[in-house]
PDB file of C-alpha atoms in Angstrom:
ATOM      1  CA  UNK A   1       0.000   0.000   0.000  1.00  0.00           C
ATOM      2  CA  UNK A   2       2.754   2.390   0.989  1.00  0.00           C
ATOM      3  CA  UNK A   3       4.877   1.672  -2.234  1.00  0.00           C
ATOM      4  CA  UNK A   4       1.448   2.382  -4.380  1.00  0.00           C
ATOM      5  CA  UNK A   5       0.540   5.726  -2.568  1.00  0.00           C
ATOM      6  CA  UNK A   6       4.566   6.673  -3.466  1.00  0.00           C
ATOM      7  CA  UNK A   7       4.245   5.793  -6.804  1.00  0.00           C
ATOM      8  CA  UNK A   8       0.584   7.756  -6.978  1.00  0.00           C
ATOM      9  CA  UNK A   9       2.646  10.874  -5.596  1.00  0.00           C
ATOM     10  CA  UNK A  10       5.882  10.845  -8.262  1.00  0.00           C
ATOM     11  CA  UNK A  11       4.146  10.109 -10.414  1.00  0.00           C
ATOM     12  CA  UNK A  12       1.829  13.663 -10.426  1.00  0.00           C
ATOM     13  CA  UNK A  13       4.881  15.313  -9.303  1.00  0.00           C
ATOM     14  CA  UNK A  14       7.002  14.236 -12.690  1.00  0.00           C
ATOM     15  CA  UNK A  15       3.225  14.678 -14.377  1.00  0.00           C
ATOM     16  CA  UNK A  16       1.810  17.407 -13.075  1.00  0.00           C
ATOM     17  CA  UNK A  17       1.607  19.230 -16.217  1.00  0.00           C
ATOM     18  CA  UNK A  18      -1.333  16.894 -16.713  1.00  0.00           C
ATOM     19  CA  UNK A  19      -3.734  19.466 -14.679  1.00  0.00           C
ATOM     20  CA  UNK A  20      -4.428  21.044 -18.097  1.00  0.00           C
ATOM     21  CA  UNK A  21      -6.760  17.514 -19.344  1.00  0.00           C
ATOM     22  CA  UNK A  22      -9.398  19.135 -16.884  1.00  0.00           C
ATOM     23  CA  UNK A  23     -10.575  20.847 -19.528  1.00  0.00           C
ATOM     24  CA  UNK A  24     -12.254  18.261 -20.981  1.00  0.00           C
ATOM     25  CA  UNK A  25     -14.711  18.080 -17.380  1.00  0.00           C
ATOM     26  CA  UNK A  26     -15.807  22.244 -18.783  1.00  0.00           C
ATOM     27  CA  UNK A  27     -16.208  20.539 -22.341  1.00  0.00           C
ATOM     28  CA  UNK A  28     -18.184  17.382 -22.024  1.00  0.00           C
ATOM     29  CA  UNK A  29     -20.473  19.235 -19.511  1.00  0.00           C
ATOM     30  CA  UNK A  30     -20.947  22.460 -22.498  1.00  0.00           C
ATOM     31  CA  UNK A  31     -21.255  20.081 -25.353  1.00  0.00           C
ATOM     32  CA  UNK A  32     -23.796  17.992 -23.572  1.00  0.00           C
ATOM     33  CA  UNK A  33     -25.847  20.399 -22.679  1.00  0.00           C
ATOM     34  CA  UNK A  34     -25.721  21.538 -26.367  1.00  0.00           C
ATOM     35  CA  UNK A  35     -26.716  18.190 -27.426  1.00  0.00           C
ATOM     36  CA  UNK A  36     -30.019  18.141 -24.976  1.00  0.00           C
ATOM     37  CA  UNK A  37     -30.861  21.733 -26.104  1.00  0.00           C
ATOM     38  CA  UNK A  38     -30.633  21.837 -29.958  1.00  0.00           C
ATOM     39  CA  UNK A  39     -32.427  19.261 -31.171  1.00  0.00           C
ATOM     40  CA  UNK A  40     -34.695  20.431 -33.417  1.00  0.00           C
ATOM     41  CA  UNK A  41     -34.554  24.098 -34.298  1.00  0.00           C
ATOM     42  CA  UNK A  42     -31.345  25.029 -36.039  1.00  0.00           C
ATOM     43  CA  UNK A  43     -29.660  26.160 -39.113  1.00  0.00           C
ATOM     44  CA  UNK A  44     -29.634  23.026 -41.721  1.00  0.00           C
ATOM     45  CA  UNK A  45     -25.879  22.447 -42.639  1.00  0.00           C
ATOM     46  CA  UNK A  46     -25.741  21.271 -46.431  1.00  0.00           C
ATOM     47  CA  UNK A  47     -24.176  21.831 -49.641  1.00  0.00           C
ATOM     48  CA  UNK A  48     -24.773  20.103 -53.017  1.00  0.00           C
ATOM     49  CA  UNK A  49     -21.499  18.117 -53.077  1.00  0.00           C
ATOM     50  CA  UNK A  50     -23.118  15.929 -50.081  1.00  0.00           C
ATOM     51  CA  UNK A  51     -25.642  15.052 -52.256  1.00  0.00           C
ATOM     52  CA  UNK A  52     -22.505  12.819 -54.292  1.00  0.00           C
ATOM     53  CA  UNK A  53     -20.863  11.258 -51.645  1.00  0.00           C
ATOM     54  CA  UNK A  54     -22.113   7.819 -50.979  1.00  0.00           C
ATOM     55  CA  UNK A  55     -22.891   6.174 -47.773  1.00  0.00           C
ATOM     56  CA  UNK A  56     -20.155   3.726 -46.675  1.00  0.00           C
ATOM     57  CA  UNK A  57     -20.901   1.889 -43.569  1.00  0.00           C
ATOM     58  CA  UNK A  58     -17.469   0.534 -43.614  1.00  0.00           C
ATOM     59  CA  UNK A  59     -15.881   3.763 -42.395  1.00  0.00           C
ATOM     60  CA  UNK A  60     -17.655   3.830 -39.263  1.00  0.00           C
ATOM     61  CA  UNK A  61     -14.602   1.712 -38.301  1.00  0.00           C
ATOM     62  CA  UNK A  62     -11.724   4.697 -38.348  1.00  0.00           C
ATOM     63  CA  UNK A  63     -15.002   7.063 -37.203  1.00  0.00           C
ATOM     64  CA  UNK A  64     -15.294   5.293 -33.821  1.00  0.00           C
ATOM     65  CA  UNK A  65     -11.012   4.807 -33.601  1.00  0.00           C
ATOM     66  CA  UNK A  66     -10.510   8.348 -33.443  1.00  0.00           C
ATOM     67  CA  UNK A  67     -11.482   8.149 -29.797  1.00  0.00           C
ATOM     68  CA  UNK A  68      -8.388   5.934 -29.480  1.00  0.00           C
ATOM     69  CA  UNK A  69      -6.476   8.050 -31.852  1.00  0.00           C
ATOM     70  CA  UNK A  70      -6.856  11.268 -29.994  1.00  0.00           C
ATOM     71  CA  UNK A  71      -6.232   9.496 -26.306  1.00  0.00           C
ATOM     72  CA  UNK A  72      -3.163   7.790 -27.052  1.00  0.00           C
ATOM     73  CA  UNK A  73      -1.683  11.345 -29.195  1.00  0.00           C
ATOM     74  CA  UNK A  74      -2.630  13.513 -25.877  1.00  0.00           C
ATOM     75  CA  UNK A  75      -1.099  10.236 -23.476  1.00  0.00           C
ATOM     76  CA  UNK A  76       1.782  10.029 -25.481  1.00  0.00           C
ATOM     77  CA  UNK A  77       2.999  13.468 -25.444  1.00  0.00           C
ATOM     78  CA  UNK A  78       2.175  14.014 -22.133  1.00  0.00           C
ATOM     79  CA  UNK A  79       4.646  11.609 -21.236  1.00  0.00           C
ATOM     80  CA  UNK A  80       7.395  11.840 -23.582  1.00  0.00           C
ATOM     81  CA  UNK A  81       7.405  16.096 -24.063  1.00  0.00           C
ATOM     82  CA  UNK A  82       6.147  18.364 -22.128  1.00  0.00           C
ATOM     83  CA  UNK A  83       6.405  21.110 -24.630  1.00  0.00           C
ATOM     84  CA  UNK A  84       4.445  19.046 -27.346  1.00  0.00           C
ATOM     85  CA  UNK A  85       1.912  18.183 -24.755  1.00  0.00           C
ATOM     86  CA  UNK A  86       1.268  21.550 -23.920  1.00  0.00           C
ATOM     87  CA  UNK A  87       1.267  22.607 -28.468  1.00  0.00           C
ATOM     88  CA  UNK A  88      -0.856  19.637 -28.634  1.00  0.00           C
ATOM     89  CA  UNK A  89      -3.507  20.852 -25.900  1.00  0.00           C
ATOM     90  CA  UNK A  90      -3.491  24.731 -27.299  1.00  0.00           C
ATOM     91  CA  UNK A  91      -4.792  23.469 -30.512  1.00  0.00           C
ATOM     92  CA  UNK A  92      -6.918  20.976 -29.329  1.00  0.00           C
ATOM     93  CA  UNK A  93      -8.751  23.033 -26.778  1.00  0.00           C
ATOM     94  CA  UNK A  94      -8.701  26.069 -28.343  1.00  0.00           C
ATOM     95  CA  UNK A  95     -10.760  24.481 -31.710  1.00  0.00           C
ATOM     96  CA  UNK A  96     -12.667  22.597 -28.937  1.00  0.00           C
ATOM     97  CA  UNK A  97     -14.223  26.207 -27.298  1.00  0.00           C
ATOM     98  CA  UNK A  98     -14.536  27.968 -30.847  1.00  0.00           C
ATOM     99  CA  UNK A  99     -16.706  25.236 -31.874  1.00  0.00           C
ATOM    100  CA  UNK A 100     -19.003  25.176 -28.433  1.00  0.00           C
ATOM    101  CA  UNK A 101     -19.217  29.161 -29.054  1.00  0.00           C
ATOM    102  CA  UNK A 102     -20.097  28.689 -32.534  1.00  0.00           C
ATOM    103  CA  UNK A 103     -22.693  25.977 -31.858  1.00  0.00           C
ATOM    104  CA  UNK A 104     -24.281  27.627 -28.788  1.00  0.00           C
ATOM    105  CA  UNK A 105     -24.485  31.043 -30.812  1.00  0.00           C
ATOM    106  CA  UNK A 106     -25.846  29.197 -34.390  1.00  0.00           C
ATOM    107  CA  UNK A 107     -27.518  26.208 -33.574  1.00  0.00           C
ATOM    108  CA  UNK A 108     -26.855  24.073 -36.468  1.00  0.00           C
ATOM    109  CA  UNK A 109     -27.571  20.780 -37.578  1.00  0.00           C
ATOM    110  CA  UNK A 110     -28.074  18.168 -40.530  1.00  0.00           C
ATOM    111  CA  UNK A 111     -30.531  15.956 -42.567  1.00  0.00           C
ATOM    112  CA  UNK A 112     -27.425  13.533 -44.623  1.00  0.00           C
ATOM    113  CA  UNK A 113     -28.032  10.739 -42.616  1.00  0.00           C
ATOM    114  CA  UNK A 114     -29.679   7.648 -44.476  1.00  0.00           C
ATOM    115  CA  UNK A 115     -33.314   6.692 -43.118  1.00  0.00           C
ATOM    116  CA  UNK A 116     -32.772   2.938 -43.521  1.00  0.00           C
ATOM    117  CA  UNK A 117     -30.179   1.063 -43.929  1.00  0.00           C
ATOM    118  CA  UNK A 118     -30.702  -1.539 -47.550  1.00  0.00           C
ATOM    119  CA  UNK A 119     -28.701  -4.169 -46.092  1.00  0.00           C
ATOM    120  CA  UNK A 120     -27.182  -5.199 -42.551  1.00  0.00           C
ATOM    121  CA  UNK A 121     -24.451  -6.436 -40.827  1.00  0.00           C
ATOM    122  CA  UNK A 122     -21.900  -5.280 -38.085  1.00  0.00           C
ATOM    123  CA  UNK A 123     -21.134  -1.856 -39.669  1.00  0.00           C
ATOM    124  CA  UNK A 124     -24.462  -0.767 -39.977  1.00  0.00           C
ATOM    125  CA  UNK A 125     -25.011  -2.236 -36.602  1.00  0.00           C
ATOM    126  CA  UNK A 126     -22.467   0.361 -35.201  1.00  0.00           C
ATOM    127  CA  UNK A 127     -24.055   3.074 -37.199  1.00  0.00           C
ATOM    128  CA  UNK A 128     -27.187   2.524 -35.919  1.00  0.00           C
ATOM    129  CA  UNK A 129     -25.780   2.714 -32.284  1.00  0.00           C
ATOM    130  CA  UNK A 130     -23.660   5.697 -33.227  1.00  0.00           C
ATOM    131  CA  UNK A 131     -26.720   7.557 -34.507  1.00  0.00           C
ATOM    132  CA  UNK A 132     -28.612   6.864 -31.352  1.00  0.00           C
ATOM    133  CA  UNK A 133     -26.285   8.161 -29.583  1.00  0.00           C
ATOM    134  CA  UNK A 134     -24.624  11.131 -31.264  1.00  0.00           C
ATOM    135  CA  UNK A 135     -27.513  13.980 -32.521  1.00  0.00           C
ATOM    136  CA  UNK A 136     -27.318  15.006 -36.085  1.00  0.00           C
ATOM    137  CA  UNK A 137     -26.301  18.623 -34.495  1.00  0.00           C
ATOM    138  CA  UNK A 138     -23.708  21.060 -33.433  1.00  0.00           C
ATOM    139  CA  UNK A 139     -21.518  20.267 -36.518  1.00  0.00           C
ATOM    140  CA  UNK A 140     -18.896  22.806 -37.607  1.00  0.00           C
ATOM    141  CA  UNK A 141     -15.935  23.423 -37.312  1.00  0.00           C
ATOM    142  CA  UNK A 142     -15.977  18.625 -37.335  1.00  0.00           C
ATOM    143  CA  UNK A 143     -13.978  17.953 -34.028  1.00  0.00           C
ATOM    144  CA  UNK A 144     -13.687  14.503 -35.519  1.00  0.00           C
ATOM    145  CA  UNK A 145     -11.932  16.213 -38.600  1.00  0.00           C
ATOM    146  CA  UNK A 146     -10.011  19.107 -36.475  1.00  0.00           C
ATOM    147  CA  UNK A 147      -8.406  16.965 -33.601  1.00  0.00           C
ATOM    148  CA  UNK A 148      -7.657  14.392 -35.582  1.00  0.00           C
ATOM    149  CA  UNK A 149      -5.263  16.492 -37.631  1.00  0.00           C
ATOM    150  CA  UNK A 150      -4.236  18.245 -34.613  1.00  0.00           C
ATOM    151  CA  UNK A 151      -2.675  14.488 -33.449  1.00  0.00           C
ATOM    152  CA  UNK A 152      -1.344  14.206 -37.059  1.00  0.00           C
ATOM    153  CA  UNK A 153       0.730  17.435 -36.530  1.00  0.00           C
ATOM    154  CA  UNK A 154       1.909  16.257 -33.357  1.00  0.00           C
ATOM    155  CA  UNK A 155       2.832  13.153 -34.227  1.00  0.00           C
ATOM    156  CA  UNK A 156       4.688  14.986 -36.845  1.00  0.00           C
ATOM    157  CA  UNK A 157       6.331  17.544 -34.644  1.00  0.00           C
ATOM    158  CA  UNK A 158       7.297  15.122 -32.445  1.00  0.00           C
ATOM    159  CA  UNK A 159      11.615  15.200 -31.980  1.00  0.00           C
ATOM    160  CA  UNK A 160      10.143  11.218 -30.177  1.00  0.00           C
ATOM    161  CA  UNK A 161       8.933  10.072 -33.226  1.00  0.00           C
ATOM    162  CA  UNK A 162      10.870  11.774 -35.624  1.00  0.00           C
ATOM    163  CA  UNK A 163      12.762   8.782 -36.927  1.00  0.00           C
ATOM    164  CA  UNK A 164       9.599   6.289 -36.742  1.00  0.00           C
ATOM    165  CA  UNK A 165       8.335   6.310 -39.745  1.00  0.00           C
ATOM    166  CA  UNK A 166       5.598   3.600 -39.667  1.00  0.00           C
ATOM    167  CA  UNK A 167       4.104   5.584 -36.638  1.00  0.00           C
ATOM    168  CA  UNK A 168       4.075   8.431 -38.690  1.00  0.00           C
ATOM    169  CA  UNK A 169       2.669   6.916 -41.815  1.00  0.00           C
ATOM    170  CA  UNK A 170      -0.087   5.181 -39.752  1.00  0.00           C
ATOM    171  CA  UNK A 171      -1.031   8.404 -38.077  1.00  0.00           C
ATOM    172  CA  UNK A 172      -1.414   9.568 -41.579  1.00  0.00           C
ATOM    173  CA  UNK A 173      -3.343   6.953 -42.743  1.00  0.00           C
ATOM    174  CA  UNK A 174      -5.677   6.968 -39.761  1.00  0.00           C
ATOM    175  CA  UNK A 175      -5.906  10.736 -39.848  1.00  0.00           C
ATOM    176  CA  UNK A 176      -6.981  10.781 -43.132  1.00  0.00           C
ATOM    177  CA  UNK A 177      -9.695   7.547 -42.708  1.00  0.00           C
ATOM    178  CA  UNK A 178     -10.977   9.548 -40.248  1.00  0.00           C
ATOM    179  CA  UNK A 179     -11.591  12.973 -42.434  1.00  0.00           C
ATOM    180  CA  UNK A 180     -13.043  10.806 -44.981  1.00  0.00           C
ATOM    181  CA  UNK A 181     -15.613   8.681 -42.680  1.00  0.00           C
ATOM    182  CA  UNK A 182     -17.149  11.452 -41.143  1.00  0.00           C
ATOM    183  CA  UNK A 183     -18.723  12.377 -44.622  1.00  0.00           C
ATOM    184  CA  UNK A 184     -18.931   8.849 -45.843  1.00  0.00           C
ATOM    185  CA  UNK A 185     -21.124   7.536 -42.542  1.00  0.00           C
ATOM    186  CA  UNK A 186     -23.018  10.603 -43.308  1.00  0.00           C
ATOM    187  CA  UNK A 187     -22.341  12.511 -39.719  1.00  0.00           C
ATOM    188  CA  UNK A 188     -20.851  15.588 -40.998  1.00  0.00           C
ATOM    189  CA  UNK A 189     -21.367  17.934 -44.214  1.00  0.00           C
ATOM    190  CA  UNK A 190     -18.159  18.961 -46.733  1.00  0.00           C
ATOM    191  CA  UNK A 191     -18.976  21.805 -45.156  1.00  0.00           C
ATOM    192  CA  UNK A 192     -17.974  21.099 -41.621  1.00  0.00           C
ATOM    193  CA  UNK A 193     -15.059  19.670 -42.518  1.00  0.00           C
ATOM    194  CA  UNK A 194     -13.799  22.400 -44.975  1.00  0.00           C
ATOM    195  CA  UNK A 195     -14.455  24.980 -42.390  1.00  0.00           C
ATOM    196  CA  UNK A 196     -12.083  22.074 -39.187  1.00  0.00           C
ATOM    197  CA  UNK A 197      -9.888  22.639 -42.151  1.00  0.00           C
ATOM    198  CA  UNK A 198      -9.372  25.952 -42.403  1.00  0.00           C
ATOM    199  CA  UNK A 199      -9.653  26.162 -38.519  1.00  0.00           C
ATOM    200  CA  UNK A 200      -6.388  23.864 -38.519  1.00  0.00           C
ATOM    201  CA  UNK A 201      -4.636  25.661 -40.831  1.00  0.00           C
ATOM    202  CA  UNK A 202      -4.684  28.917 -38.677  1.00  0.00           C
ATOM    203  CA  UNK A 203      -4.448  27.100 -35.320  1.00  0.00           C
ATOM    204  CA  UNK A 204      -1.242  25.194 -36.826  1.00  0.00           C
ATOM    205  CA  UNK A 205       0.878  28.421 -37.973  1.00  0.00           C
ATOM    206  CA  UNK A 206       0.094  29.906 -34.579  1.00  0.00           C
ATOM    207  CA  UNK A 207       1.127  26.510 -32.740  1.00  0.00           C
ATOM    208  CA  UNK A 208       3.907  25.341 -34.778  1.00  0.00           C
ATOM    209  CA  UNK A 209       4.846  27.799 -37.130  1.00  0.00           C
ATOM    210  CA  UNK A 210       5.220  31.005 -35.238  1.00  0.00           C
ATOM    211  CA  UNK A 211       8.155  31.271 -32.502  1.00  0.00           C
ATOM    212  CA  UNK A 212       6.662  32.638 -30.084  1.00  0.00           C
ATOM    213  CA  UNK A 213       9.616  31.712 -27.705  1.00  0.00           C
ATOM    214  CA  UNK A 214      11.901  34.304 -29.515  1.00  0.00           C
ATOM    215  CA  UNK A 215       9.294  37.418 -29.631  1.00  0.00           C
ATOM    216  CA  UNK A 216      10.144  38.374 -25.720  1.00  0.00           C
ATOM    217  CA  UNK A 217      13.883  37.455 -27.025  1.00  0.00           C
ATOM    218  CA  UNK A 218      13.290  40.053 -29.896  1.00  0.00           C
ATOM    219  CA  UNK A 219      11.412  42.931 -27.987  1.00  0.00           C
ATOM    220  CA  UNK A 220      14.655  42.868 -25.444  1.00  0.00           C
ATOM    221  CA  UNK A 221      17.355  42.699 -28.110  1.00  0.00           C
ATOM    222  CA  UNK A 222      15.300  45.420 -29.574  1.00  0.00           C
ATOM    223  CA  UNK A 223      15.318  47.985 -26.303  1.00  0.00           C
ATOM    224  CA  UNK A 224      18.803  47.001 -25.673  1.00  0.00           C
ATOM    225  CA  UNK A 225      19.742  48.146 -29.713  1.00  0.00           C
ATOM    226  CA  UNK A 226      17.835  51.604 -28.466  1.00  0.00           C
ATOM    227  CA  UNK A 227      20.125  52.138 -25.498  1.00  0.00           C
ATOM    228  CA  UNK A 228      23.441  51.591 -27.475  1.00  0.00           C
ATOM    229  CA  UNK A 229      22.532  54.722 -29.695  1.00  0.00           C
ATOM    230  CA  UNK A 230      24.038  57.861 -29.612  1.00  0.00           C
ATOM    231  CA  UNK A 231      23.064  60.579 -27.447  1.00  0.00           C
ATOM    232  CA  UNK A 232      22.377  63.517 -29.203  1.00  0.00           C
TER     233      UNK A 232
END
């Protein structure tokens, strides 16, 4: 007992960065409030290319394995790097609260999903579970699509997993069989997951692409340059 309550106690001490994850307890109580609340009033989310994608029960697969996929990218790099952990968690949450905003200020929601299924068997078994237990609303920007390119970049950025190239090319895969089931299983428009995209893109060169270590760096350099003029 006393080596177990030790281990308990270094291990938050050497993890205590972990604090952060309690974010999720302010997100799952916000989104499910928002999936009790709009359930039938809202904006309809639709444009004509949905109309040409077909249903595919078969990618309801990678659909429900991005719960795995997102768990093990936020486990993993809050173990190996704290730095990535805390990149990872400023995308992540901050795409997480735009799209409670934007779904608590526009209700929004969708009519893609089929009414019967022609034929059954384990797939459309897990669809028909997923749709009974997932609403039809509060759509865009797609989590599904947004976080799981989020993990993707990680993975990516990762100095870990730099030189592991089959994780890398399986996060890809994944990542993408994920982008492409959420239209295919008919939960999410092109629309939602154009908009995750763009979403990503700006979240990304504000995570990875701008240094925002060297700004205070700059400012300094930059008052310390003033001083070393001339005084008139």
């Amino acid at each position: 007992m006393r080596k177990l309550k030790d281990f308990i106690t270094n291990f938050f001490k050497q993890y205590r960065h972990i604090w952060i994850l309690s974010y999720f307890a302010i997100y799952l109580v916000w989104f499910n409030y928002l999936e009790k609340t709009v359930t039938t009033h809202f904006h309809v989310i639709h444009v004509p290319i949905d109309d040409y994608i077909p249903f595919c029960e078969y990618f309801v697969i990678p659909y429900i394995m991005w719960f795995g996929y997102v768990a093990w990218g936020i486990t993993y790099t809050a173990l190996h790097n704290k730095n990535d952990f805390y990149r990872l968690c400023g995308f992540l949450f901050t795409g997480m609260t735009i799209f409670l905003i934007v779904s608590t200020l526009y209700p929004n929601g969708q009519y893609l999903r089929p009414y019967y299924f022609s034929h059954h068997n384990l797939c459309t078994t897990l669809c028909e579970w997923l749709y009974s237990t997932d609403t039809p609303t509060n759509l865009f920007p797609s989590i599904h699509v947004y976080n799981s390119l989020g993990i993707h970049f990680a993975v990516m950025k990762s100095e870990e997993l730099k030189d592991k190239k089959t994780v890398r090319i399986l996060s890809f895969i994944l990542c993408t069989s994920i982008i492409m089931a959420t239209m295919l299983i008919k939960q999410h428009s092109v629309f939602d997951v154009s908009t995750a995209f763009i979403l990503a893109f700006v979240m990304y060169n504000l995570v990875y692409v701008r240094n925002w270590s060297k700004l205070p760096q700059s400012s300094a350099g930059h008052l310390k340059d003033k001083k070393r003029l001339p005084q008139v």
